[in-house]
mmCIF file of C-alpha atoms and ligand atoms in Angstrom:
data_model
loop_
_atom_site.group_PDB
_atom_site.id
_atom_site.type_symbol
_atom_site.label_atom_id
_atom_site.label_comp_id
_atom_site.label_asym_id
_atom_site.label_seq_id
_atom_site.Cartn_x
_atom_site.Cartn_y
_atom_site.Cartn_z
ATOM 1 C CA UNK A 1 0.000 0.000 0.000
ATOM 2 C CA UNK A 2 1.046 3.613 -0.503
ATOM 3 C CA UNK A 3 2.684 4.901 2.672
ATOM 4 C CA UNK A 4 3.888 8.504 2.451
ATOM 5 C CA UNK A 5 2.098 11.780 1.773
ATOM 6 C CA UNK A 6 0.519 11.893 -1.660
ATOM 7 C CA UNK A 7 0.186 15.506 -2.787
ATOM 8 C CA UNK A 8 -2.322 14.780 -5.534
ATOM 9 C CA UNK A 9 -4.622 12.752 -3.289
ATOM 10 C CA UNK A 10 -4.211 15.236 -0.442
ATOM 11 C CA UNK A 11 -5.402 18.013 -2.741
ATOM 12 C CA UNK A 12 -8.593 16.078 -3.495
ATOM 13 C CA UNK A 13 -9.452 15.495 0.161
ATOM 14 C CA UNK A 14 -8.153 18.620 1.888
ATOM 15 C CA UNK A 15 -11.330 20.704 1.883
ATOM 16 C CA UNK A 16 -11.143 21.174 5.692
ATOM 17 C CA UNK A 17 -7.571 22.515 5.472
ATOM 18 C CA UNK A 18 -8.506 24.709 2.487
ATOM 19 C CA UNK A 19 -11.453 26.172 4.418
ATOM 20 C CA UNK A 20 -9.418 26.970 7.544
ATOM 21 C CA UNK A 21 -6.516 28.385 5.548
ATOM 22 C CA UNK A 22 -8.676 30.541 3.281
ATOM 23 C CA UNK A 23 -10.460 32.028 6.282
ATOM 24 C CA UNK A 24 -7.171 32.845 7.986
ATOM 25 C CA UNK A 25 -5.801 34.347 4.786
ATOM 26 C CA UNK A 26 -8.897 36.512 4.202
ATOM 27 C CA UNK A 27 -8.333 38.061 7.630
ATOM 28 C CA UNK A 28 -4.676 38.927 6.901
ATOM 29 C CA UNK A 29 -4.072 42.599 6.206
ATOM 30 C CA UNK A 30 -1.685 42.810 3.249
ATOM 31 C CA UNK A 31 -0.472 45.755 1.167
ATOM 32 C CA UNK A 32 0.506 43.625 -1.846
ATOM 33 C CA UNK A 33 4.301 43.842 -1.685
ATOM 34 C CA UNK A 34 5.043 41.586 1.274
ATOM 35 C CA UNK A 35 7.585 38.797 1.392
ATOM 36 C CA UNK A 36 5.757 35.787 2.886
ATOM 37 C CA UNK A 37 6.929 32.411 4.168
ATOM 38 C CA UNK A 38 4.365 29.568 4.090
ATOM 39 C CA UNK A 39 5.519 26.779 6.425
ATOM 40 C CA UNK A 40 4.250 23.267 5.689
ATOM 41 C CA UNK A 41 2.789 24.573 2.434
ATOM 42 C CA UNK A 42 1.740 21.076 1.303
ATOM 43 C CA UNK A 43 0.158 20.939 -2.151
ATOM 44 C CA UNK A 44 0.610 24.702 -2.584
ATOM 45 C CA UNK A 45 -3.010 25.697 -3.252
ATOM 46 C CA UNK A 46 -3.046 28.109 -0.315
ATOM 47 C CA UNK A 47 0.466 29.275 -1.204
ATOM 48 C CA UNK A 48 -0.842 30.174 -4.662
ATOM 49 C CA UNK A 49 -3.753 32.092 -3.121
ATOM 50 C CA UNK A 50 -1.327 33.986 -0.896
ATOM 51 C CA UNK A 51 0.746 34.848 -3.959
ATOM 52 C CA UNK A 52 -2.302 36.442 -5.610
ATOM 53 C CA UNK A 53 -2.611 38.725 -2.576
ATOM 54 C CA UNK A 54 0.962 40.031 -3.016
ATOM 55 C CA UNK A 55 1.454 40.761 -6.748
ATOM 56 C CA UNK A 56 4.425 43.034 -5.923
ATOM 57 C CA UNK A 57 5.804 40.659 -3.291
ATOM 58 C CA UNK A 58 6.959 37.081 -3.083
ATOM 59 C CA UNK A 59 5.894 33.847 -1.364
ATOM 60 C CA UNK A 60 8.254 31.055 -0.338
ATOM 61 C CA UNK A 61 6.597 27.701 0.432
ATOM 62 C CA UNK A 62 8.479 25.211 2.597
ATOM 63 C CA UNK A 63 7.575 21.545 2.993
ATOM 64 C CA UNK A 64 9.427 18.341 3.863
ATOM 65 C CA UNK A 65 7.415 16.092 1.534
ATOM 66 C CA UNK A 66 8.680 15.703 -2.054
ATOM 67 C CA UNK A 67 5.242 14.459 -3.171
ATOM 68 C CA UNK A 68 3.509 17.539 -1.717
ATOM 69 C CA UNK A 69 6.006 19.838 -3.423
ATOM 70 C CA UNK A 70 5.602 17.995 -6.737
ATOM 71 C CA UNK A 71 1.879 18.816 -6.553
ATOM 72 C CA UNK A 72 2.684 22.381 -5.426
ATOM 73 C CA UNK A 73 4.780 22.939 -8.564
ATOM 74 C CA UNK A 74 1.519 22.697 -10.556
ATOM 75 C CA UNK A 75 0.303 25.871 -8.865
ATOM 76 C CA UNK A 76 3.505 27.835 -9.209
ATOM 77 C CA UNK A 77 3.406 31.505 -10.278
ATOM 78 C CA UNK A 78 6.287 33.902 -11.050
ATOM 79 C CA UNK A 79 6.589 35.364 -7.577
ATOM 80 C CA UNK A 80 6.518 32.005 -5.841
ATOM 81 C CA UNK A 81 9.240 29.580 -4.807
ATOM 82 C CA UNK A 82 9.186 26.171 -3.102
ATOM 83 C CA UNK A 83 11.889 24.707 -0.880
ATOM 84 C CA UNK A 84 12.186 21.125 0.353
ATOM 85 C CA UNK A 85 13.083 21.669 4.020
ATOM 86 C CA UNK A 86 12.252 20.370 7.482
ATOM 87 C CA UNK A 87 10.823 23.439 9.213
ATOM 88 C CA UNK A 88 12.067 22.229 12.595
ATOM 89 C CA UNK A 89 15.700 22.097 11.519
ATOM 90 C CA UNK A 90 15.866 24.611 8.693
ATOM 91 C CA UNK A 91 18.343 27.420 8.334
ATOM 92 C CA UNK A 92 16.684 30.266 6.509
ATOM 93 C CA UNK A 93 18.629 33.386 5.622
ATOM 94 C CA UNK A 94 15.806 35.527 4.136
ATOM 95 C CA UNK A 95 13.722 37.966 6.184
ATOM 96 C CA UNK A 96 9.930 37.962 5.883
ATOM 97 C CA UNK A 97 7.067 40.362 6.545
ATOM 98 C CA UNK A 98 4.676 37.484 7.254
ATOM 99 C CA UNK A 99 5.122 33.865 8.323
ATOM 100 C CA UNK A 100 1.953 31.942 7.517
ATOM 101 C CA UNK A 101 1.200 28.316 8.298
ATOM 102 C CA UNK A 102 -2.010 26.334 8.008
ATOM 103 C CA UNK A 103 -2.637 22.896 9.526
ATOM 104 C CA UNK A 104 1.070 22.071 9.750
ATOM 105 C CA UNK A 105 2.696 23.078 13.081
ATOM 106 C CA UNK A 106 1.217 20.120 15.016
ATOM 107 C CA UNK A 107 3.300 17.797 12.822
ATOM 108 C CA UNK A 108 6.440 19.281 14.413
ATOM 109 C CA UNK A 109 7.757 18.098 17.804
ATOM 110 C CA UNK A 110 10.118 20.928 18.774
ATOM 111 C CA UNK A 111 7.986 24.048 18.919
ATOM 112 C CA UNK A 112 10.557 26.066 20.860
ATOM 113 C CA UNK A 113 13.114 25.620 18.073
ATOM 114 C CA UNK A 114 10.465 26.199 15.406
ATOM 115 C CA UNK A 115 9.217 29.431 16.996
ATOM 116 C CA UNK A 116 12.768 30.660 17.535
ATOM 117 C CA UNK A 117 13.425 30.155 13.810
ATOM 118 C CA UNK A 118 10.192 31.952 12.893
ATOM 119 C CA UNK A 119 11.026 34.862 15.196
ATOM 120 C CA UNK A 120 14.534 35.005 13.705
ATOM 121 C CA UNK A 121 13.354 35.208 10.096
ATOM 122 C CA UNK A 122 10.689 37.899 10.641
ATOM 123 C CA UNK A 123 11.445 41.545 9.888
ATOM 124 C CA UNK A 124 10.778 44.134 12.600
ATOM 125 C CA UNK A 125 6.972 44.454 12.931
ATOM 126 C CA UNK A 126 6.638 41.245 10.915
ATOM 127 C CA UNK A 127 3.618 39.041 11.647
ATOM 128 C CA UNK A 128 3.354 35.326 12.357
ATOM 129 C CA UNK A 129 -0.158 34.048 11.586
ATOM 130 C CA UNK A 130 -0.585 30.325 12.038
ATOM 131 C CA UNK A 131 -3.345 27.815 12.726
ATOM 132 C CA UNK A 132 -2.915 24.156 13.621
ATOM 133 C CA UNK A 133 -4.375 21.299 15.685
ATOM 134 C CA UNK A 134 -4.725 22.220 19.360
ATOM 135 C CA UNK A 135 -5.583 20.417 22.564
ATOM 136 C CA UNK A 136 -8.755 18.326 22.154
ATOM 137 C CA UNK A 137 -8.495 18.082 18.382
ATOM 138 C CA UNK A 138 -9.920 15.016 16.608
ATOM 139 C CA UNK A 139 -11.001 13.075 19.682
ATOM 140 C CA UNK A 140 -12.992 10.631 17.544
ATOM 141 C CA UNK A 141 -10.134 9.607 15.270
ATOM 142 C CA UNK A 142 -7.464 9.760 17.993
ATOM 143 C CA UNK A 143 -9.567 7.510 20.252
ATOM 144 C CA UNK A 144 -9.838 4.971 17.437
ATOM 145 C CA UNK A 145 -6.122 5.169 16.571
ATOM 146 C CA UNK A 146 -5.120 4.585 20.211
ATOM 147 C CA UNK A 147 -7.537 1.667 20.567
ATOM 148 C CA UNK A 148 -6.295 -0.018 17.386
ATOM 149 C CA UNK A 149 -2.627 0.650 18.249
ATOM 150 C CA UNK A 150 -3.015 -1.145 21.560
ATOM 151 C CA UNK A 151 -4.785 -4.192 20.073
ATOM 152 C CA UNK A 152 -2.807 -7.493 19.982
ATOM 153 C CA UNK A 153 -2.354 -7.356 16.168
ATOM 154 C CA UNK A 154 -0.407 -4.096 16.273
ATOM 155 C CA UNK A 155 0.862 -3.384 19.797
ATOM 156 C CA UNK A 156 4.262 -5.049 19.380
ATOM 157 C CA UNK A 157 4.948 -3.562 15.910
ATOM 158 C CA UNK A 158 4.082 -0.118 17.281
ATOM 159 C CA UNK A 159 5.786 -0.407 20.687
ATOM 160 C CA UNK A 160 8.533 2.104 19.734
ATOM 161 C CA UNK A 161 6.324 4.291 17.534
ATOM 162 C CA UNK A 162 6.547 7.992 18.432
ATOM 163 C CA UNK A 163 3.195 9.774 18.553
ATOM 164 C CA UNK A 164 3.290 12.085 15.508
ATOM 165 C CA UNK A 165 1.445 15.177 16.713
ATOM 166 C CA UNK A 166 1.835 17.883 19.340
ATOM 167 C CA UNK A 167 -1.511 19.504 20.195
ATOM 168 C CA UNK A 168 -0.961 22.307 22.673
ATOM 169 C CA UNK A 169 -3.265 24.434 24.794
ATOM 170 C CA UNK A 170 -3.381 28.230 24.646
ATOM 171 C CA UNK A 171 -1.524 29.097 27.869
ATOM 172 C CA UNK A 172 1.281 26.654 27.103
ATOM 173 C CA UNK A 173 1.680 28.292 23.692
ATOM 174 C CA UNK A 174 1.666 31.823 25.109
ATOM 175 C CA UNK A 175 4.597 30.850 27.339
ATOM 176 C CA UNK A 176 6.500 29.455 24.349
ATOM 177 C CA UNK A 177 5.915 32.638 22.341
ATOM 178 C CA UNK A 178 7.239 34.751 25.205
ATOM 179 C CA UNK A 179 10.252 32.496 25.636
ATOM 180 C CA UNK A 180 11.438 33.068 22.048
ATOM 181 C CA UNK A 181 10.978 36.839 22.230
ATOM 182 C CA UNK A 182 7.460 37.556 20.959
ATOM 183 C CA UNK A 183 6.004 40.258 23.201
ATOM 184 C CA UNK A 184 2.816 41.025 21.291
ATOM 185 C CA UNK A 185 0.565 38.084 20.541
ATOM 186 C CA UNK A 186 -2.948 36.708 20.575
ATOM 187 C CA UNK A 187 -3.562 32.979 20.996
ATOM 188 C CA UNK A 188 -7.013 31.428 20.807
ATOM 189 C CA UNK A 189 -8.653 28.042 20.369
ATOM 190 C CA UNK A 190 -11.235 27.753 17.616
ATOM 191 C CA UNK A 191 -13.972 25.158 17.556
ATOM 192 C CA UNK A 192 -14.137 23.922 13.971
ATOM 193 C CA UNK A 193 -16.223 20.749 14.351
ATOM 194 C CA UNK A 194 -17.052 19.369 10.955
ATOM 195 C CA UNK A 195 -19.558 17.065 9.379
ATOM 196 C CA UNK A 196 -17.901 15.414 6.402
ATOM 197 C CA UNK A 197 -20.697 15.221 3.805
ATOM 198 C CA UNK A 198 -20.072 11.606 2.787
ATOM 199 C CA UNK A 199 -17.932 8.520 3.332
ATOM 200 C CA UNK A 200 -15.484 9.340 0.511
ATOM 201 C CA UNK A 201 -14.546 12.734 1.966
ATOM 202 C CA UNK A 202 -14.245 11.304 5.502
ATOM 203 C CA UNK A 203 -12.100 8.308 4.495
ATOM 204 C CA UNK A 204 -10.030 10.480 2.131
ATOM 205 C CA UNK A 205 -9.172 12.808 5.015
ATOM 206 C CA UNK A 206 -8.164 9.833 7.226
ATOM 207 C CA UNK A 207 -5.908 8.442 4.477
ATOM 208 C CA UNK A 208 -4.298 11.770 3.509
ATOM 209 C CA UNK A 209 -2.822 12.947 5.724
ATOM 210 C CA UNK A 210 -3.965 11.604 9.119
ATOM 211 C CA UNK A 211 -3.015 7.930 8.960
ATOM 212 C CA UNK A 212 0.242 8.444 7.022
ATOM 213 C CA UNK A 213 2.718 8.299 9.973
ATOM 214 C CA UNK A 214 1.140 5.104 11.329
ATOM 215 C CA UNK A 215 1.084 3.110 8.075
ATOM 216 C CA UNK A 216 4.531 4.445 7.121
ATOM 217 C CA UNK A 217 5.926 2.947 10.320
ATOM 218 C CA UNK A 218 4.227 -0.451 10.036
ATOM 219 C CA UNK A 219 5.573 -3.334 7.966
ATOM 220 C CA UNK A 220 3.778 -3.778 4.647
ATOM 221 C CA UNK A 221 1.719 -6.804 5.743
ATOM 222 C CA UNK A 222 0.369 -4.935 8.783
ATOM 223 C CA UNK A 223 -0.108 -1.507 7.218
ATOM 224 C CA UNK A 224 -3.108 -2.396 5.041
ATOM 225 C CA UNK A 225 -4.833 -4.187 7.900
ATOM 226 C CA UNK A 226 -4.216 -1.233 10.242
ATOM 227 C CA UNK A 227 -5.702 1.154 7.679
ATOM 228 C CA UNK A 228 -8.768 -1.070 7.174
ATOM 229 C CA UNK A 229 -9.458 -1.538 10.900
ATOM 230 C CA UNK A 230 -8.988 2.181 11.663
ATOM 231 C CA UNK A 231 -11.249 3.259 8.798
ATOM 232 C CA UNK A 232 -14.012 0.809 9.791
ATOM 233 C CA UNK A 233 -13.944 1.824 13.454
ATOM 234 C CA UNK A 234 -13.662 5.535 12.670
ATOM 235 C CA UNK A 235 -16.717 5.329 10.393
ATOM 236 C CA UNK A 236 -18.668 3.589 13.167
ATOM 237 C CA UNK A 237 -17.743 6.263 15.736
ATOM 238 C CA UNK A 238 -18.327 9.273 13.464
ATOM 239 C CA UNK A 239 -21.421 8.101 11.554
ATOM 240 C CA UNK A 240 -24.429 10.442 11.947
ATOM 241 C CA UNK A 241 -28.074 9.675 11.241
ATOM 242 C CA UNK A 242 -28.098 12.031 8.233
ATOM 243 C CA UNK A 243 -25.277 10.133 6.469
ATOM 244 C CA UNK A 244 -22.549 12.610 7.428
ATOM 245 C CA UNK A 245 -19.435 11.849 9.532
ATOM 246 C CA UNK A 246 -18.596 14.038 12.515
ATOM 247 C CA UNK A 247 -15.164 14.988 13.804
ATOM 248 C CA UNK A 248 -14.352 17.452 16.572
ATOM 249 C CA UNK A 249 -11.728 19.913 15.383
ATOM 250 C CA UNK A 250 -9.988 22.294 17.814
ATOM 251 C CA UNK A 251 -7.622 24.665 16.070
ATOM 252 C CA UNK A 252 -4.979 26.677 17.877
ATOM 253 C CA UNK A 253 -4.662 30.119 16.279
ATOM 254 C CA UNK A 254 -1.741 32.476 16.777
ATOM 255 C CA UNK A 255 -1.251 36.068 15.663
ATOM 256 C CA UNK A 256 2.112 37.378 16.878
ATOM 257 C CA UNK A 257 4.128 40.467 15.986
ATOM 258 C CA UNK A 258 7.915 40.779 16.198
ATOM 259 C CA UNK A 259 8.806 44.068 17.887
HETATM 260 C C1 LIG B 1 -2.103 18.871 6.614
HETATM 261 S S1 LIG B 1 -0.799 19.355 5.551
HETATM 262 C C2 LIG B 1 -1.156 21.083 5.358
HETATM 263 C C3 LIG B 1 -0.716 21.596 4.011
HETATM 264 C C4 LIG B 1 -1.158 22.988 3.646
HETATM 265 N N1 LIG B 1 -0.598 23.984 4.520
HETATM 266 C C5 LIG B 1 -2.665 23.078 3.635
HETATM 267 O O1 LIG B 1 -3.208 23.766 4.521
HETATM 268 O O2 LIG B 1 -3.302 22.458 2.803
HETATM 269 C C6 LIG B 1 0.621 19.378 6.612
HETATM 270 C C7 LIG B 1 1.893 19.609 5.831
HETATM 271 O O3 LIG B 1 2.964 19.815 6.739
HETATM 272 C C8 LIG B 1 4.115 19.216 6.165
HETATM 273 N N2 LIG B 1 5.096 18.976 7.225
HETATM 274 C C9 LIG B 1 4.994 18.156 8.283
HETATM 275 N N3 LIG B 1 6.100 18.208 9.041
HETATM 276 C C10 LIG B 1 6.934 19.088 8.435
HETATM 277 C C11 LIG B 1 8.229 19.571 8.723
HETATM 278 N N4 LIG B 1 8.902 19.162 9.810
HETATM 279 N N5 LIG B 1 8.776 20.479 7.898
HETATM 280 C C12 LIG B 1 8.120 20.908 6.792
HETATM 281 N N6 LIG B 1 6.881 20.477 6.460
HETATM 282 C C13 LIG B 1 6.294 19.585 7.274
HETATM 283 C C14 LIG B 1 3.608 17.952 5.519
HETATM 284 O O4 LIG B 1 4.509 17.438 4.553
HETATM 285 C C15 LIG B 1 2.297 18.434 4.928
HETATM 286 O O5 LIG B 1 2.465 18.884 3.618
#
């Protein structure tokens, strides 16, 4: 079975991410000449939208997945550049007016290092505007994943597996922002519960990107079974009487200014 991120498939099933990112972008105040960094830019659709907002500026999209960046290349415009980098360990020389990130920071373990890098690459009065999974996000799917992981079929293969996501609370994040030098910030948790309209959109979202770290870790013979069991149980838990599938999304939002 396919194990890594698949940029093309992600694009088809990433309506939730597109909705959150578009909303965040609509609220950004831009003059049109800003230099913007999009961290964890994925398939580049939002990066392309950002680029339209800054015709006299430039957008740099960073992602660690070659497949995501291959898809992103399809949306490339003149004032847009993609870089294959791990945002947690990257060295970035440029200075930006805005650092934007949608649905990506929770995939990174070391937020202190990440935020220090973001602070370092912002210009004076530059803005960091990011949104990602926060405390309490996806309790339906996470409950199912934990149950299946601990079942006899998978517990030994996954005994050394590192949980892939960090989902922080607001006060914890405020402390981190202060510790790297941000003095002006607003942090809030957004309830973005969602009814996926049908099975295809719900299962597509589980497969790309949610289940990727788990099946990537498992040996081939176990990966397909893990996917099948998780999808069946997740459908059972999320199924609503009107044919939709419910997931509880809690998104941590940050607006911080470098002084
Ligand atoms: C859910 S996708 C979001 C993509 C895009 N921002 C969007 O909203 O559609 C998360 C992205 O973060 C990327 N990512 C995860 N960890 C990363 C890291 N350490 N450095 C760079 N990108 C990372 C993944 O490859 C993936 O493309």
